[in-house]
Coordinates of C-alpha atoms and ligand atoms in Angstrom, one line a residue:
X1 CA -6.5 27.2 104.5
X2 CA -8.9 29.3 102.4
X3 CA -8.8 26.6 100.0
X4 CA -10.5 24.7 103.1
X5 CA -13.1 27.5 103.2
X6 CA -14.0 27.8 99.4
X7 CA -14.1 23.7 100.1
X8 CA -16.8 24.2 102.6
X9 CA -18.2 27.1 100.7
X10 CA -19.1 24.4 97.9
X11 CA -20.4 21.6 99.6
X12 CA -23.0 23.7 101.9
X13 CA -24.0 25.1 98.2
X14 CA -24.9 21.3 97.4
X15 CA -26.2 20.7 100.7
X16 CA -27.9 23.6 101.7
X17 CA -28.6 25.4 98.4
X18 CA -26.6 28.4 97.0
X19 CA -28.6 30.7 97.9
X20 CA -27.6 29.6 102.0
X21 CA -23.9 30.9 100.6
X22 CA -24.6 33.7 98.5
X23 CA -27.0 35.2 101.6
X24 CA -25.5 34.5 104.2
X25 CA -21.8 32.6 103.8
X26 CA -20.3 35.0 101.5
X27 CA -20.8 37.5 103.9
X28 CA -18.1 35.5 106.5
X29 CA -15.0 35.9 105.6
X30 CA -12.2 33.2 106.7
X31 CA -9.8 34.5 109.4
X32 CA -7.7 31.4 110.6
X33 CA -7.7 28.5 111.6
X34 CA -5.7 27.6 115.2
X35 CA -5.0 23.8 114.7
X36 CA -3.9 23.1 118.1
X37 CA -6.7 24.5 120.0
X38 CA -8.9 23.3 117.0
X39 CA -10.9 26.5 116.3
X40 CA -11.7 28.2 112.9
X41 CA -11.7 32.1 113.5
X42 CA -13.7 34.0 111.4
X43 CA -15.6 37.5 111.0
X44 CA -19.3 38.4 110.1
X45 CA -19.9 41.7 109.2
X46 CA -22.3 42.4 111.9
X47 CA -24.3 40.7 114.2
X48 CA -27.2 39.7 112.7
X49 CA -25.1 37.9 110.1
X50 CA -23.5 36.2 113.2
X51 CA -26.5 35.3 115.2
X52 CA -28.4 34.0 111.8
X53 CA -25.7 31.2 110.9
X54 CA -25.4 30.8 114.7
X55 CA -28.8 30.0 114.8
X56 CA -29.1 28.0 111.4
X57 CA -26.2 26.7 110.1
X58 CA -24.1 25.4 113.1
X59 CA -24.3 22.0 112.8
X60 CA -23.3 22.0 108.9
X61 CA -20.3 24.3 110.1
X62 CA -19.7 21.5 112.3
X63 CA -19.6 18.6 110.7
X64 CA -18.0 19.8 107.6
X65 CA -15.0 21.6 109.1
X66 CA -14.5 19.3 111.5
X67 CA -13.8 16.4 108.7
X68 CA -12.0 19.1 106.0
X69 CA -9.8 20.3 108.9
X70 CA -9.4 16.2 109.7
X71 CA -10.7 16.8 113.8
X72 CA -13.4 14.9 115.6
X73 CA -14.2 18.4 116.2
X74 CA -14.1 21.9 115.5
X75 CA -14.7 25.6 117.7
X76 CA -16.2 28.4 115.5
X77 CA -15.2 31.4 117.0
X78 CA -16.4 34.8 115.3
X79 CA -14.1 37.6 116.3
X80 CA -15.7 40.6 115.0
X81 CA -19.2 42.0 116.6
X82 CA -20.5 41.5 120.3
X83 CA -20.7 37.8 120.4
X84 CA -18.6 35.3 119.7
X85 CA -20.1 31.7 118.5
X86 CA -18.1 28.7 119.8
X87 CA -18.8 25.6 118.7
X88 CA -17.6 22.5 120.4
X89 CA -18.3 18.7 119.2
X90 CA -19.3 16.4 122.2
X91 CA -18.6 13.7 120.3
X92 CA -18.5 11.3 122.8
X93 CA -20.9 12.5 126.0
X94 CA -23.4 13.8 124.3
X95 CA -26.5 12.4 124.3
X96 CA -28.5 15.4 123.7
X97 CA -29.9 16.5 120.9
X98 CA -30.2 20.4 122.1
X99 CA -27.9 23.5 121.4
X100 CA -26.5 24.7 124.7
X101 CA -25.4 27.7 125.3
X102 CA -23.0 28.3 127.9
X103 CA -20.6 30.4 129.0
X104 CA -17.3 29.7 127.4
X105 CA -13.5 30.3 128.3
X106 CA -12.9 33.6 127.1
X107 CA -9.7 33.4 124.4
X108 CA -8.0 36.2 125.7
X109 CA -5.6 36.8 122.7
X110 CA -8.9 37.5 120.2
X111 CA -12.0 38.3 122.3
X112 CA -10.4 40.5 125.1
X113 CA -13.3 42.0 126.6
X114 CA -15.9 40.7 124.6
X115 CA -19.0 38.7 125.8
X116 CA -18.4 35.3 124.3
X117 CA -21.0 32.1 123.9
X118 CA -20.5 28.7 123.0
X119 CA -23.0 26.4 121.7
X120 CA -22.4 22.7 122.1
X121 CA -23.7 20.9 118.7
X122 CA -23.4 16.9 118.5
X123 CA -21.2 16.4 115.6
X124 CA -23.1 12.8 114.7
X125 CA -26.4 12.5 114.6
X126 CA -27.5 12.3 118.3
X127 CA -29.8 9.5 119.5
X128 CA -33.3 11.1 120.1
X129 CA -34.5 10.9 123.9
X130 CA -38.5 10.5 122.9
X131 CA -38.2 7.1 121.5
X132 CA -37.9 4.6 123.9
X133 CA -38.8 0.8 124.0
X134 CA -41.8 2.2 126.7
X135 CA -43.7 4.6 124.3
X136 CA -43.6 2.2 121.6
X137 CA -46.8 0.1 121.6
X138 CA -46.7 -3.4 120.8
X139 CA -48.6 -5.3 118.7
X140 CA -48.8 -8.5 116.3
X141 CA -47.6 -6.3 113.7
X142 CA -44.6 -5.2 115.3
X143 CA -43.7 -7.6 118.5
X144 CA -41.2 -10.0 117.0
X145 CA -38.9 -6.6 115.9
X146 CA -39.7 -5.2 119.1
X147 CA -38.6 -8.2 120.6
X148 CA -35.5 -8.3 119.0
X149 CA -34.4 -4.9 119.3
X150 CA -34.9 -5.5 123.1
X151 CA -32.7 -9.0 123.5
X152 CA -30.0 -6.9 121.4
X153 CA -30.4 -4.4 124.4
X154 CA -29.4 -7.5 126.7
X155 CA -26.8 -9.1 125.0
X156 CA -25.0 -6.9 122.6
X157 CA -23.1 -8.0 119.4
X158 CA -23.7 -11.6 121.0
X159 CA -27.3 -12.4 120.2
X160 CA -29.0 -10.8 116.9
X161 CA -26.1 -9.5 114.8
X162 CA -26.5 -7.7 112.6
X163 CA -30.1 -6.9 113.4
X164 CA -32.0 -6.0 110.5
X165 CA -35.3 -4.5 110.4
X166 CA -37.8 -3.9 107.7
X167 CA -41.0 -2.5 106.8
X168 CA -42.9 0.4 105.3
X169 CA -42.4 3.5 105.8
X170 CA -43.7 5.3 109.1
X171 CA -44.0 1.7 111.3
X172 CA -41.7 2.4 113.5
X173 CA -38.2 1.2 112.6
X174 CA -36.2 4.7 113.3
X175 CA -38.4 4.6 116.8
X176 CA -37.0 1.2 117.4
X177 CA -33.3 1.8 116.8
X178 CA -33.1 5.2 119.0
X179 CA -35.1 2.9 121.4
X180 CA -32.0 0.2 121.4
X181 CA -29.3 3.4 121.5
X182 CA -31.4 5.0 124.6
X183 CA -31.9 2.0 126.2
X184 CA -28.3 0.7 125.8
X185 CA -27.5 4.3 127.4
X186 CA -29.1 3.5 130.1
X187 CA -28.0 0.4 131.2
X188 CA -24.4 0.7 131.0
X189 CA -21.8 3.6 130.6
X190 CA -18.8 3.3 128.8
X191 CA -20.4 2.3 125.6
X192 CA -19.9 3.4 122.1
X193 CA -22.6 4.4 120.2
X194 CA -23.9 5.9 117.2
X195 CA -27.1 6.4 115.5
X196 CA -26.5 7.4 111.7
X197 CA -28.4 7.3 108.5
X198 CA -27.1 5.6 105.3
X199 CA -27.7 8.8 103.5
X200 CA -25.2 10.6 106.0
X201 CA -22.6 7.6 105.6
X202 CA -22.8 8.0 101.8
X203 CA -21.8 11.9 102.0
X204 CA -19.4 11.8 104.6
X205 CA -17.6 8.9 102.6
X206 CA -17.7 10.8 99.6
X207 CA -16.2 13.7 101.0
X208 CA -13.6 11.6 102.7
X209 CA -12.7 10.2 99.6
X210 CA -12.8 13.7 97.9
X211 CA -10.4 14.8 100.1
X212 CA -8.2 11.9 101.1
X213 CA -9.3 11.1 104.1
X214 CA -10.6 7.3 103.7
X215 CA -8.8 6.5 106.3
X216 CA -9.5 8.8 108.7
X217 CA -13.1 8.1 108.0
X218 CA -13.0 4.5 108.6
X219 CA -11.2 5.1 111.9
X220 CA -13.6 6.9 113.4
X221 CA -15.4 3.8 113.0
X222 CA -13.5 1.2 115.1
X223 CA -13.9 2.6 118.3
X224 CA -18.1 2.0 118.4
X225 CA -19.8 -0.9 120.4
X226 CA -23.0 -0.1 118.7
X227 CA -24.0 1.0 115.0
X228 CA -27.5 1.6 114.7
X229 CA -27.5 3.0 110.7
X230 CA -31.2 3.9 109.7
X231 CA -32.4 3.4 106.3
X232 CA -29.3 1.0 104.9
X233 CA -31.3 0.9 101.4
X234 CA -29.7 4.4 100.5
X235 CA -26.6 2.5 99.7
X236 CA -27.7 1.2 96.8
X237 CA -26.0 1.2 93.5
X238 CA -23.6 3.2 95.4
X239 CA -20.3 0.7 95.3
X240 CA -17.5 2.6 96.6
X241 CA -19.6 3.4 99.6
X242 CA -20.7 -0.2 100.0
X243 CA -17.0 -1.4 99.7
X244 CA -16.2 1.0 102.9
X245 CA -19.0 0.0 104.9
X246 CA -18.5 -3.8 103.7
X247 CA -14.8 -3.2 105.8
X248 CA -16.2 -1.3 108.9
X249 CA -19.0 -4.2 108.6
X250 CA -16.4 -6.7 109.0
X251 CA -14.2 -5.0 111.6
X252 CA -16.9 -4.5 114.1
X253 CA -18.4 -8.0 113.4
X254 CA -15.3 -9.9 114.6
X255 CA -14.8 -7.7 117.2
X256 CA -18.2 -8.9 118.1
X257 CA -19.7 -5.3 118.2
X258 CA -23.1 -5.1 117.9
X259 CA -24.8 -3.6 113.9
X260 CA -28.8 -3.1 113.6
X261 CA -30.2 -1.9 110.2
X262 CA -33.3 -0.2 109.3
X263 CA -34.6 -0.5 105.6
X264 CA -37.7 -0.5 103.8
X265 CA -37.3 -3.6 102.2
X266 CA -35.2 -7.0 103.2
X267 CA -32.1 -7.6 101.8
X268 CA -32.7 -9.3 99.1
X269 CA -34.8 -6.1 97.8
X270 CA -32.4 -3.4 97.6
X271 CA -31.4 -2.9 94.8
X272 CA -27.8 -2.6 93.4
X273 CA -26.8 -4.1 96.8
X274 CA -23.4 -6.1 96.5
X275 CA -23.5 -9.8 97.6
X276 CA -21.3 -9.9 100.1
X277 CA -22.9 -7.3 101.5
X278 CA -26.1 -8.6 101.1
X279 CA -25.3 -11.8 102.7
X280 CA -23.7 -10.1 106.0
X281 CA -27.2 -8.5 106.2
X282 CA -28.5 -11.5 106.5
X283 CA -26.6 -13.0 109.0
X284 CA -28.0 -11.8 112.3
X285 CA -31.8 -11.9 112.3
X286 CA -33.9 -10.1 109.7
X287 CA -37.2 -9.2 110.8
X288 CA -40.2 -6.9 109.5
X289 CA -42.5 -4.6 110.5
X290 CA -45.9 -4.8 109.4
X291 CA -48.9 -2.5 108.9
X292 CA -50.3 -2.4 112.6
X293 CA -53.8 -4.3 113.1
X294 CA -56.9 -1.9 114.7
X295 CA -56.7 -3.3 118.1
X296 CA -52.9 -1.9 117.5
X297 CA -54.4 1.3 116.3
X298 CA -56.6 1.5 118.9
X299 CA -53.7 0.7 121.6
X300 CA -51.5 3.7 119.9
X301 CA -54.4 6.1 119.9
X302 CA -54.9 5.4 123.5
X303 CA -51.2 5.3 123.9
X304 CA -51.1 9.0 122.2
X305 CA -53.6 10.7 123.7
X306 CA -52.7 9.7 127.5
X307 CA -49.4 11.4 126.7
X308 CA -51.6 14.3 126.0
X309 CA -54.0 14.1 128.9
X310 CA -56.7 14.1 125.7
X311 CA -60.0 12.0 126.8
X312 CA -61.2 9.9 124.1
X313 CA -64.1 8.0 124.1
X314 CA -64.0 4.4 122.8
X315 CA -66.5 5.1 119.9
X316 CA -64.1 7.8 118.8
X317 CA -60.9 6.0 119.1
X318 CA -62.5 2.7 116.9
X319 CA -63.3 5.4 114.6
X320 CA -60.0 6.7 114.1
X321 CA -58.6 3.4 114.2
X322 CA -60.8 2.1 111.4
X323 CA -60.3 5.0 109.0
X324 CA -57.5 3.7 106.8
X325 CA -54.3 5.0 107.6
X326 CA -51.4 3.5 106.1
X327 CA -48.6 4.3 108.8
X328 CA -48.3 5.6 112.3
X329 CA -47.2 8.8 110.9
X330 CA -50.3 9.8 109.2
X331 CA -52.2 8.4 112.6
X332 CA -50.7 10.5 114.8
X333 CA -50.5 13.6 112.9
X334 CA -54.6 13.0 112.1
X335 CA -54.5 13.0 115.8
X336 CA -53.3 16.3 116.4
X337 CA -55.2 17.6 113.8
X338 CA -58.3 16.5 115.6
X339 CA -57.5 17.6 118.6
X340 CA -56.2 21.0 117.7
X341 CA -59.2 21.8 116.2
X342 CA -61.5 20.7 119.1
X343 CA -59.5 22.8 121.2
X344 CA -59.8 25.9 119.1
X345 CA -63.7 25.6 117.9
X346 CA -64.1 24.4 121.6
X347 CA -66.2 21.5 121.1
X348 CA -65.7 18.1 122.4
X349 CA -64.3 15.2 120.4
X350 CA -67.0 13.3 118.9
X351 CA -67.0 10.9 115.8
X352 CA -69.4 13.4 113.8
X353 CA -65.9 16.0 114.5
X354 CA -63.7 13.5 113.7
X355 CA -65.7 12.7 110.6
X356 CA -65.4 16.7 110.0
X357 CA -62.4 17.1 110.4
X358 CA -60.8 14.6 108.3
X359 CA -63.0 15.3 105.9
X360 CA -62.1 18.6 105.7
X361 CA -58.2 17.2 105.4
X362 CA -58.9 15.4 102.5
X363 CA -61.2 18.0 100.6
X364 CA -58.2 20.4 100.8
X365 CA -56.1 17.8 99.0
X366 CA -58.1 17.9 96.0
X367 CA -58.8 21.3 96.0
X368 CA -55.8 23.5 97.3
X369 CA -52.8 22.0 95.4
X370 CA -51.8 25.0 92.6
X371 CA -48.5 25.8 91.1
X372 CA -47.5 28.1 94.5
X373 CA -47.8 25.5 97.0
X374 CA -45.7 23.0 94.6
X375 CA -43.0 25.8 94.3
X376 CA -43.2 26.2 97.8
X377 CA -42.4 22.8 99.1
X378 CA -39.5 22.6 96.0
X379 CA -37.7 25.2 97.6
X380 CA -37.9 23.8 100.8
X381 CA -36.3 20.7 99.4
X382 CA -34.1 22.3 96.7
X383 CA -33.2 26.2 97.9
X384 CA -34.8 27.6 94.2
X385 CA -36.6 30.6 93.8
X386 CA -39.3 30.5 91.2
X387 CA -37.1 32.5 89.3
X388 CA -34.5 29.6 88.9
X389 CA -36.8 27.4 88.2
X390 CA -37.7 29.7 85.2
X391 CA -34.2 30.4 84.4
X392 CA -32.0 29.0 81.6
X393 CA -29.6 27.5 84.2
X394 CA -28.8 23.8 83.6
X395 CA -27.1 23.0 86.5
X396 CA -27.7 19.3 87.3
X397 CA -29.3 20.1 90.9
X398 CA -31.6 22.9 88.7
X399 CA -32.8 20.8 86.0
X400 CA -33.7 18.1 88.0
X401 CA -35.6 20.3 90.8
X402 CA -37.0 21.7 87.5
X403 CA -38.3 18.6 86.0
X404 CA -39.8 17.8 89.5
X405 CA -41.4 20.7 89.6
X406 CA -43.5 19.6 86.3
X407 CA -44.1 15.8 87.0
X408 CA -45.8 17.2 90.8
X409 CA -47.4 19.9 88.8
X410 CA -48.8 17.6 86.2
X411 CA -49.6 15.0 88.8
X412 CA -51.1 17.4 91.6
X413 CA -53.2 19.7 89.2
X414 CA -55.3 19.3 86.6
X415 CA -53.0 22.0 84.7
X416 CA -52.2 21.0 80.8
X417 CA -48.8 20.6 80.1
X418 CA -49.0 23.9 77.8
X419 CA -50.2 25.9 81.2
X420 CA -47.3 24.2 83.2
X421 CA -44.7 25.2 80.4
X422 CA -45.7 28.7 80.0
X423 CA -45.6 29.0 84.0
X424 CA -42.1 27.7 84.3
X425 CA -41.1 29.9 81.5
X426 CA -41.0 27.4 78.7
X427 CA -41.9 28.3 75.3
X428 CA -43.5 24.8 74.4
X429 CA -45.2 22.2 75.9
X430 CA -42.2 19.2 74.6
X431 CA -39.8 20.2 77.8
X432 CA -42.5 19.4 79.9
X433 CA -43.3 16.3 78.2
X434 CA -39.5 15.2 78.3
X435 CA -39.4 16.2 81.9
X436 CA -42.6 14.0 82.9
X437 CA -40.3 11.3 80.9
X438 CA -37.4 11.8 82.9
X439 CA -38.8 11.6 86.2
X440 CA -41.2 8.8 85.4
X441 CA -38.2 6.8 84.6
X442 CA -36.2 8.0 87.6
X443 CA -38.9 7.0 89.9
X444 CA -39.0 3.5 88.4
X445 CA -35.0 2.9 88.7
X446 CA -34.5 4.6 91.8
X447 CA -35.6 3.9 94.9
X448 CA -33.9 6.9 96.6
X449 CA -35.2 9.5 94.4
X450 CA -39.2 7.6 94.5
X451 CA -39.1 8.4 98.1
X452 CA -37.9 11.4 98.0
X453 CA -40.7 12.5 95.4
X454 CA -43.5 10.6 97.6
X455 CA -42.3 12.9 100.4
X456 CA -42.5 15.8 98.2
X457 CA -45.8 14.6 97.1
X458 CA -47.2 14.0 100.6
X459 CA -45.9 17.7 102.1
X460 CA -47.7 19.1 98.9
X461 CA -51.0 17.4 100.0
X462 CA -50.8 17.6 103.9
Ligands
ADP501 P1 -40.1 4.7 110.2 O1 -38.7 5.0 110.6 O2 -40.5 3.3 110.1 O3 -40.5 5.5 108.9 P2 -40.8 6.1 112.6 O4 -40.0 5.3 113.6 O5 -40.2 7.4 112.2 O6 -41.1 5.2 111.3 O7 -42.3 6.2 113.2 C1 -43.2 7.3 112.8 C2 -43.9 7.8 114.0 O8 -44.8 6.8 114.5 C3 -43.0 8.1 115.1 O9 -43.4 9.3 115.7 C4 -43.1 7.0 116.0 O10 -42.8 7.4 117.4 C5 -44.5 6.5 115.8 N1 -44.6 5.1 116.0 C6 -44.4 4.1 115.1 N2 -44.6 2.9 115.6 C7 -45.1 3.1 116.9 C8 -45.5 2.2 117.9 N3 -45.6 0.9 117.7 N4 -45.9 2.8 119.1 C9 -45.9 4.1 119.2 N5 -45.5 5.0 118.3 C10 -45.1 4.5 117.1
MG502 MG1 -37.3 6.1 109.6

């Protein structure tokens, strides 16, 4: 059973960073683990240990233990300090996306008179409540997917299946599939569903693989009426992973269970995508998102700021509208930037303010982006301290958060390659050089890691 621990120990490391385990998981020490009440004891060293993982690291405790121990679910139990963390999967009622906390049972045998708490955490990702097919606003842009994830509402696994939706990113397409999961919710009850991103799939197959459990994995699979998996194109080049879904693909389809897909492309453009698989995309209805139009802008604007009781005049809204936002994303969060701003300086929305304030926004851009910031949104992604980053390591996960760190830094700033070098503790400008080389070609060959640098690059800048 510790080798279960020291298991767990290494994959938060890779998922969370190591410096999530050195902090705070070396400091928990594996008691035991009760395998027919399903609960992993363990003891923190006091309780601010305990109430800092209960309040940050639950759900990885979750999900990992849960599939190393081979149970849908898992209770944490900490029997040392004042409280005792429980942690029980709802994998099947749940469909929210909050930590309870309730009272729990006591367990008599280990917490005798001790106060005791349990915290319910969803061991899938849970379907999110705010996205329904009501707030999403409807335009030419968008109405023949919205369309379609409505009739697969009506008729499931008989009408559009799979469903498969594509488009840029920020359009909508996650909104659309937690609409179809929240809508199916509400119109029926005993129905098997679950939201989950391809990313996730990938890492919980390849843990099932690394630890036997294939077929446990797929299992869990064969009891759904609905698979809503967000962002499909993160199976690419990945065949293993593509020859397990290809088989839970296949078992729901003739079971006539109903499969929508998200992507950012269509089929035929993800890359390193078996044909087979490709093809079953392309058997239900494929369908796109576009761009929205102004008078769609417009409509969300007015959609948005109703939600927020925020008056805004018509001259205002065009404006906002016609500035030229690429996705909703950026639109509503220009929103809330205007109107947090009118709220604080206590002047009423007018285009001149509008005009101000994104102004303002995009000044910053050029201006504020230095080496700090760029560390700082690196070690939000990556868990490395500046002095990592500067270190000799070569760990794979290192190097490359290393080399990222000089493509943004060459690419944000107007810093010479020399400068970046010297700050990342580089005696010559070549490592830099090979690094920009490395990620340029990365970014060119994998889709995966381009997004995931575009998001880098847009936190940097926002
Ligand atoms: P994607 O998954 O395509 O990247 P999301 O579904 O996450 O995009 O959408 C980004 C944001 O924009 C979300 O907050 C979503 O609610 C909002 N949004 C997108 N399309 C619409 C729409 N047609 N009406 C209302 N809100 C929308
Ligand atoms: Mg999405």
């Amino acid at each position: 059973m510790i080798g279960i621990w020291e298991e767990f120990l290494k994959i938060v490391s890779q998922e969370a960073g190591s410096h999530v385990v050195n902090t705070w998981l070396n400091a928990v020490s594996f008691s035991h683990w009760d395998s027919l009440e399903k609960i992993v004891y363990l003891k923190a060293p006091n309780n601010f240990v305990q109430e800092w993982i209960k309040s940050n690291y639950l759900p990885l405790f979750q999900s990992h233990l849960s599939r190393l121990f081979s149970v849908d679910s898992v209770k944490i139990v900490f029997i040392d300090g004042s409280y005792e963390a429980q942690i029980a999967s709802e994998s099947k009622s749940s469909t929210s996306t909050e930590i309870d906390i309730i009272p729990a049972v006591a367990n008599p045998e280990f917490l005798p008179a001790k106060k005791m708490m349990v915290s319910r955490v969803q061991n899938r990702n849970p379907i999110n409540k705010n996205y329904h097919f009501e707030n999403f606003v409807v335009g030419p842009s968008n109405q023949l997917a919205y369309a379609a994830a409505h009739a697969v509402t009506e008729k499931i696994g008989r009408l559009y299946n799979p469903l498969f939706i594509y488009g840029g990113s920020g359009l909508g397409k996650t909104h659309l599939l937690h609409a179809i999961g929240n809508e199916i919710r509400r119109n029926y009850s005993n129905v098997e569903i679950l939201y989950q991103t391809a990313d996730r799939f990938v890492n919980e197959f390849i843990n099932a693989i690394r630890f036997d459990k294939v077929p446990q994995f797929k299992s869990r699979y064969k009891d759904l009426d609905v698979l809503l998996i967000d962002d499909v194109q993160f199976i690419s080049n990945k065949e293993q992973t593509q020859e397990a879904f290809f088989h839970i693909f296949n078992m729901l389809y003739d079971n006539h269970k109903q499969i929508v897909f998200s992507s950012d492309t269509d089929p035929a453009g993800i890359n390193g995508l078996a044909d087979r698989l490709r093809s079953r995309f392309e058997w239900g209805l494929v369908t796109d998102i576009q761009s929205p139009t102004l008078e769609t802008k417009i409509a969300i604007i007015k959609h948005k700021a109703s939600l927020h009781d925020q008056e805004l005049s018509e001259e205002v809204m065009h404006y906002v509208a016609s500035r030229s936002f690429s996705n909703i994303r950026e639109l509503e969060g220009s929103l809330i930037r205007i109107s947090a701003f009118a709220a604080l300086t206590n002047q009423p929305i007018t285009v001149d303010l509008v005009r101000k304030v994104l102004a303002k926004n995009k000044e910053t851009k050029k201006t504020a982006v230095d080496f700090k910031s760029i560390i700082k949104a690196l070690q939000r992604h990556y868990h490395y301290s500046l002095a990592d980053l500067r270190s000799t390591g070569r760990g794979k996960q290192l190097s490359l958060a290393r080399q990222v760190a000089m493509y943004l830094m060459k690419k944000l700033t107007n810093k010479s390659l020399q400068e970046i070098g010297t700050f990342l503790g580089r005696k010559d400008h070549t490592t830099v050089l090979h690094a920009l080389q490395k990620v340029e070609l990365g970014l060119k060959e994998d889709k995966t890691f381009y997004q995931h640098v575009n998001q880098l690059e847009q936190e940097i800048l926002s």
